[in-house]
């Protein structure tokens, strides 16, 4: 059973456009929601994260929007660049355990 | 500061064999987690070790096992390999204490089972 559901599976965006990746969860015990970025041949790396007491967090071109009542959170990449082309994973943490989404392959076309 | 080091990076095995993968965490990190990454399945949690004790275990068969040494280095073993075990195996380390939220991943060990 997938504890964190992620969509879409793949996404193609024009350079300068906005990329949006969505995640949903059911377990209300989750208390930390990170996003990881993975380039080919590399392990995932922490991109940005949010706690459920905050509705939005922005770091540069990357923003997490969090809707606690809907149990959903999303990653927005503004002014998407070809260098953003990677696989993105959302995750949720409870206790010492992380649960990851199935990943979104983002391609930014020049 | 050295990152998380996984060895070997690539390996090819045949069905029925066993394999051992190694992970050296970031210095000072006491928690090591293992994940299996396959296309379409994302990162599936295998197990987590903290101070040589398995703290959490995912939903994998007993053929998958692991251990952690006193220097926090960890190994995972897969016995009686099956074709479906072909995957990228990722190790991640963290401080492991309360509120330790940041996982740092290694580059992974890519296992191909023929």
PDB file of C-alpha atoms in Angstrom, chain A residues 2 9 32 36 38 41-46 51 89 93 96-98 100-103, chain B residues 9 35 37 40-45 55-56 88 90 96 100-103 105-107:
ATOM      1  CA  UNK A   2       1.456   3.307  -1.138  1.00  0.00           C
ATOM      2  CA  UNK A   9       4.362  10.105 -13.278  1.00  0.00           C
ATOM      3  CA  UNK A  32       7.451  16.352   8.019  1.00  0.00           C
ATOM      4  CA  UNK A  36      13.908  15.130  -3.062  1.00  0.00           C
ATOM      5  CA  UNK A  38      17.380  12.965  -8.247  1.00  0.00           C
ATOM      6  CA  UNK A  41      23.354   8.301 -11.773  1.00  0.00           C
ATOM      7  CA  UNK A  42      22.972  10.113  -8.467  1.00  0.00           C
ATOM      8  CA  UNK A  43      21.109   9.487  -5.261  1.00  0.00           C
ATOM      9  CA  UNK A  44      18.153  11.694  -4.303  1.00  0.00           C
ATOM     10  CA  UNK A  45      19.069  14.985  -2.626  1.00  0.00           C
ATOM     11  CA  UNK A  46      16.891  17.056  -0.328  1.00  0.00           C
ATOM     12  CA  UNK A  51       6.044  20.971   8.379  1.00  0.00           C
ATOM     13  CA  UNK A  89      10.106  12.449  -5.057  1.00  0.00           C
ATOM     14  CA  UNK A  93       7.878  11.171   7.774  1.00  0.00           C
ATOM     15  CA  UNK A  96      11.960   7.631  12.296  1.00  0.00           C
ATOM     16  CA  UNK A  97      10.474   6.369   9.061  1.00  0.00           C
ATOM     17  CA  UNK A  98      10.133   8.073   5.703  1.00  0.00           C
ATOM     18  CA  UNK A 100       8.280   8.130  -0.518  1.00  0.00           C
ATOM     19  CA  UNK A 101       6.043   8.741  -3.501  1.00  0.00           C
ATOM     20  CA  UNK A 102       6.636   6.895  -6.756  1.00  0.00           C
ATOM     21  CA  UNK A 103       8.443   9.825  -8.373  1.00  0.00           C
TER      22      UNK A 103
ATOM     23  CA  UNK B   9      28.290   0.797  -7.709  1.00  0.00           C
ATOM     24  CA  UNK B  35      15.738   1.631  -0.043  1.00  0.00           C
ATOM     25  CA  UNK B  37      14.340   1.919  -6.257  1.00  0.00           C
ATOM     26  CA  UNK B  40       7.251   3.002 -11.316  1.00  0.00           C
ATOM     27  CA  UNK B  41       7.607   1.894  -7.682  1.00  0.00           C
ATOM     28  CA  UNK B  42       9.674   4.770  -6.402  1.00  0.00           C
ATOM     29  CA  UNK B  43      11.699   4.210  -3.261  1.00  0.00           C
ATOM     30  CA  UNK B  44      10.579   1.220  -1.261  1.00  0.00           C
ATOM     31  CA  UNK B  45      11.821   1.154   2.332  1.00  0.00           C
ATOM     32  CA  UNK B  55      14.657   0.098  14.321  1.00  0.00           C
ATOM     33  CA  UNK B  56      12.281  -0.259  11.397  1.00  0.00           C
ATOM     34  CA  UNK B  88      19.003   0.398  -7.623  1.00  0.00           C
ATOM     35  CA  UNK B  90      20.057   3.237  -2.082  1.00  0.00           C
ATOM     36  CA  UNK B  96      18.997   9.530  13.676  1.00  0.00           C
ATOM     37  CA  UNK B 100      16.598  14.293  12.613  1.00  0.00           C
ATOM     38  CA  UNK B 101      14.783  14.948   9.382  1.00  0.00           C
ATOM     39  CA  UNK B 102      17.438  15.088   6.717  1.00  0.00           C
ATOM     40  CA  UNK B 103      18.335  11.944   4.815  1.00  0.00           C
ATOM     41  CA  UNK B 105      21.621   9.441   0.095  1.00  0.00           C
ATOM     42  CA  UNK B 106      24.497   7.670  -1.549  1.00  0.00           C
ATOM     43  CA  UNK B 107      24.652   7.187  -5.318  1.00  0.00           C
TER      44      UNK B 107
END
